[in-house]
Tab-separated table of C-alpha atoms in Angstrom:
chain	number	residue	atom	x	y	z
D	1	MET	CA	174.902	93.939	116.374
D	2	GLU	CA	176.107	97.255	115.147
D	3	THR	CA	179.860	95.856	114.529
D	4	THR	CA	178.222	93.113	112.655
D	5	LEU	CA	176.103	95.072	110.489
D	6	LYS	CA	179.207	97.277	109.482
D	7	SER	CA	181.461	94.539	108.752
D	8	ARG	CA	178.832	93.070	106.614
D	9	GLU	CA	178.451	96.146	104.676
D	10	THR	CA	182.048	96.627	104.123
D	11	MET	CA	182.839	93.049	103.286
D	12	HIS	CA	179.727	94.051	100.152
D	13	ARG	CA	181.658	97.456	99.287
D	14	LEU	CA	184.776	95.633	98.859
D	15	CYS	CA	183.386	92.553	97.221
D	16	GLY	CA	181.350	95.026	94.651
D	17	LYS	CA	184.300	97.075	93.795
D	18	GLY	CA	186.554	93.740	93.336
D	19	LEU	CA	183.874	92.518	91.084
D	20	GLU	CA	183.872	95.475	88.820
D	21	ILE	CA	187.631	95.312	88.782
D	22	PHE	CA	188.150	91.719	87.731
D	23	ASN	CA	185.393	92.022	85.041
D	24	GLU	CA	186.891	94.853	83.499
D	25	LYS	CA	190.811	93.779	83.620
D	26	GLY	CA	190.649	90.025	84.106
D	27	TYR	CA	191.729	88.221	87.278
D	28	TYR	CA	195.365	87.453	86.014
D	29	ASN	CA	195.532	90.682	84.838
D	30	THR	CA	195.093	92.649	87.877
D	31	SER	CA	197.889	92.873	90.422
D	32	LEU	CA	197.349	93.301	94.214
D	33	ASP	CA	198.426	96.732	93.835
D	34	ASP	CA	195.221	97.317	91.238
D	35	ILE	CA	193.116	96.239	93.942
D	36	LEU	CA	194.865	98.173	96.770
D	37	THR	CA	194.729	101.449	94.576
D	38	GLN	CA	191.170	101.077	93.559
D	39	LEU	CA	189.632	100.252	97.384
D	40	SER	CA	191.969	102.657	98.358
D	41	LEU	CA	193.446	100.288	101.479
D	42	SER	CA	196.140	99.137	103.230
D	43	LYS	CA	198.118	95.708	102.222
D	44	GLY	CA	197.420	95.440	106.069
D	45	ALA	CA	193.658	96.173	105.669
D	46	PHE	CA	193.680	94.270	102.901
D	47	TYR	CA	194.961	91.111	104.714
D	48	HIS	CA	192.895	91.651	107.926
D	49	HIS	CA	189.802	90.886	105.564
D	50	PHE	CA	191.267	88.218	102.753
D	51	LYS	CA	194.258	85.867	103.036
D	52	SER	CA	195.105	86.421	99.197
D	53	LYS	CA	193.942	87.639	95.744
D	54	GLU	CA	192.517	84.192	95.461
D	55	ASP	CA	190.564	84.294	98.850
D	56	TYR	CA	189.359	87.790	97.665
D	57	PHE	CA	187.898	86.261	94.425
D	58	ILE	CA	186.136	83.282	96.104
D	59	SER	CA	184.555	85.801	98.681
D	60	ILE	CA	183.226	87.820	95.586
D	61	VAL	CA	182.135	84.663	93.998
D	62	GLN	CA	180.504	83.390	97.217
D	63	ASN	CA	178.761	86.574	98.492
D	64	LEU	CA	177.907	88.249	94.970
D	65	ILE	CA	178.012	86.158	92.195
D	66	VAL	CA	176.159	83.253	93.610
D	67	GLN	CA	173.256	85.834	95.003
D	68	LYS	CA	172.968	87.378	91.800
D	69	VAL	CA	173.069	84.400	89.356
D	70	TYR	CA	170.332	83.102	91.886
D	71	ALA	CA	168.074	86.456	91.464
D	72	LEU	CA	168.550	86.308	87.856
D	73	LEU	CA	167.948	82.977	86.530
D	74	ILE	CA	167.101	80.428	89.359
D	75	GLU	CA	164.653	82.404	91.762
D	76	PRO	CA	162.117	83.418	88.921
D	77	LEU	CA	161.897	79.431	87.773
D	78	ASN	CA	159.157	78.915	90.374
D	79	THR	CA	157.083	82.024	89.845
D	80	GLU	CA	154.545	80.222	87.152
D	81	GLU	CA	152.890	76.893	86.502
D	82	ASN	CA	154.605	76.354	83.002
D	83	PRO	CA	158.250	76.685	83.390
D	84	LEU	CA	159.116	77.372	79.368
D	85	PRO	CA	157.960	80.891	79.064
D	86	ILE	CA	159.627	81.877	82.739
D	87	ILE	CA	162.813	80.182	81.411
D	88	VAL	CA	162.789	82.288	77.797
D	89	ASP	CA	161.871	85.539	79.786
D	90	SER	CA	165.066	84.700	82.389
D	91	LEU	CA	167.348	84.133	79.700
D	92	GLU	CA	166.116	87.230	77.792
D	93	ASN	CA	166.739	89.480	80.469
D	94	ALA	CA	170.105	88.374	81.327
D	95	LEU	CA	170.924	88.923	77.739
D	96	GLU	CA	170.103	92.080	78.165
D	97	PRO	CA	173.189	94.142	76.155
D	98	GLY	CA	175.205	96.904	77.909
D	99	LYS	CA	177.571	97.265	80.913
D	100	LYS	CA	174.892	98.564	83.447
D	101	ASN	CA	172.905	95.268	83.201
D	102	GLU	CA	176.042	93.084	83.554
D	103	MET	CA	177.326	94.912	86.493
D	104	ALA	CA	173.780	94.820	88.171
D	105	TYR	CA	173.199	91.022	87.680
D	106	GLY	CA	176.991	89.742	88.120
D	107	PHE	CA	176.638	87.567	85.496
D	108	MET	CA	180.337	87.595	84.287
D	109	LEU	CA	180.362	83.842	84.713
D	110	ASN	CA	181.085	82.698	81.256
D	111	ASP	CA	184.116	85.136	81.128
D	112	PHE	CA	185.644	83.826	84.605
D	113	LEU	CA	185.034	80.255	83.736
D	114	THR	CA	187.065	80.529	80.457
D	115	GLU	CA	189.574	82.473	82.575
D	116	PHE	CA	190.290	80.014	85.218
D	117	ASN	CA	189.681	76.847	83.050
D	118	LYS	CA	192.805	74.777	83.568
D	119	ARG	CA	194.403	77.618	85.469
D	120	ASN	CA	192.863	77.611	89.132
D	121	GLU	CA	190.653	74.619	90.026
D	122	GLU	CA	189.599	75.659	93.146
D	123	ILE	CA	188.104	78.689	92.021
D	124	SER	CA	186.861	76.709	88.306
D	125	GLY	CA	185.175	74.644	90.975
D	126	TYR	CA	183.219	76.879	92.839
D	127	LEU	CA	182.211	78.686	89.650
D	128	LYS	CA	180.904	75.327	88.077
D	129	ASP	CA	179.112	74.577	91.269
D	130	ILE	CA	177.115	77.603	90.412
D	131	LEU	CA	176.134	76.212	86.794
D	132	ASN	CA	175.518	72.776	88.852
D	133	VAL	CA	173.071	74.756	91.014
D	134	TRP	CA	171.483	76.127	87.987
D	135	GLU	CA	171.139	72.883	86.148
D	136	VAL	CA	169.551	71.069	89.307
D	137	ASN	CA	167.100	73.799	89.605
D	138	LEU	CA	166.007	73.721	85.351
D	139	VAL	CA	165.712	70.152	85.820
D	140	SER	CA	163.291	70.197	88.918
D	141	VAL	CA	161.016	72.760	87.385
D	142	LEU	CA	161.285	70.840	83.740
D	143	LYS	CA	160.274	67.582	85.461
D	144	LYS	CA	157.296	69.238	87.296
D	145	GLY	CA	156.390	70.891	83.859
D	146	LYS	CA	156.200	67.314	82.345
D	147	LEU	CA	154.308	66.067	85.307
D	148	ASP	CA	152.007	68.921	85.141
D	149	GLY	CA	151.079	68.613	81.215
D	150	TYR	CA	152.999	71.655	79.967
D	151	ILE	CA	155.649	69.581	78.377
D	152	ALA	CA	155.581	66.299	76.501
D	153	ARG	CA	156.111	63.119	78.208
D	154	HIS	CA	159.251	61.811	75.867
D	155	VAL	CA	161.224	65.148	76.824
D	156	ASP	CA	164.616	64.295	78.314
D	157	CYS	CA	164.688	67.075	80.827
D	158	GLU	CA	168.455	66.910	81.836
D	159	GLY	CA	168.931	67.218	77.740
D	160	VAL	CA	167.129	70.290	77.624
D	161	ALA	CA	168.735	71.842	80.772
D	162	THR	CA	172.034	70.952	79.462
D	163	TYR	CA	171.049	72.605	76.045
D	164	ILE	CA	169.780	75.836	77.793
D	165	ILE	CA	172.942	76.448	79.673
D	166	ALA	CA	175.155	75.601	76.938
D	167	SER	CA	173.095	77.630	74.546
D	168	TYR	CA	173.091	80.752	76.828
D	169	LEU	CA	176.755	80.729	77.795
D	170	GLY	CA	177.367	80.567	73.642
D	171	MET	CA	175.334	83.602	73.734
D	172	ARG	CA	176.871	85.087	76.396
D	173	SER	CA	180.416	84.878	74.625
D	174	LEU	CA	179.059	86.018	71.127
D	175	MET	CA	177.266	89.246	73.018
D	176	MET	CA	180.683	89.809	74.824
D	177	ASP	CA	181.561	92.847	73.093
D	178	SER	CA	178.494	93.737	71.051
D	179	SER	CA	174.947	94.995	71.827
D	180	ASN	CA	173.594	93.790	68.814
D	181	ARG	CA	169.806	93.355	69.747
D	182	GLN	CA	169.362	91.346	66.427
D	183	LEU	CA	171.632	88.541	67.501
D	184	LYS	CA	169.581	88.553	71.003
D	185	TYR	CA	166.207	88.811	68.947
D	186	GLN	CA	166.994	85.646	66.678
D	187	TYR	CA	168.475	83.626	70.028
D	188	VAL	CA	165.103	83.926	71.894
D	189	GLN	CA	162.908	83.666	68.423
D	190	GLN	CA	164.837	80.345	67.985
D	191	LEU	CA	164.546	79.239	71.683
D	192	LYS	CA	161.069	80.025	71.886
D	193	HIS	CA	160.324	77.578	68.674
D	194	TYR	CA	162.602	75.112	70.197
D	195	PHE	CA	160.367	74.850	73.422
D	196	LYS	CA	157.335	74.862	71.490
D	197	SER	CA	158.528	71.562	70.141
D	198	LEU	CA	158.870	70.150	73.983
D	199	GLU	CA	155.109	71.009	74.132
D	200	PRO	CA	152.656	67.996	73.934
D	201	GLN	CA	151.055	67.587	70.466
D	202	PRO	CA	147.307	67.152	69.884
D	203	VAL	CA	146.217	64.014	69.391
D	204	MET	CA	145.244	63.499	65.917
D	205	ALA	CA	141.667	61.939	65.533
């Protein structure tokens, strides 16, 4: 039991440090020697845990990024009956500028999707699976919101979910090298206006 716990702690530490390295330099700009130096590991010790640099990154996706994205953008969705304010809050939190926030939540998904696009289908597949899980959960809570009367019956929940994800990833790109709070504020305000249009309209007498 103690050995298993130590093994998990070691894996978590290696993945956490690796996420910092790849986020800072990019996957393709990071060599195995860079990784070994940062982790203070020998090649033998590294290959004891991972088959390759690619396998190491996949472990980071599975052990860290999935969990952190779930905690940030999926788990909050079921905390209130009306999903629209919760979606806005989760996106606003995820767009909080600054390196500290980014590392805390591990949401470098858009950066990595762009880097691996057409260069590594396997890793791209793992990253896209995270978006698919987010999309499925968004559609689910939006449909429930429609049934509960918070969202108008004519609303296309799949289309709304696609818009939410696309707009969020676009904002992440715009804010990649910026801590422009005005940009974030404008996006959140427009998102609130859009969500207002999804609500049932009062029937005119």
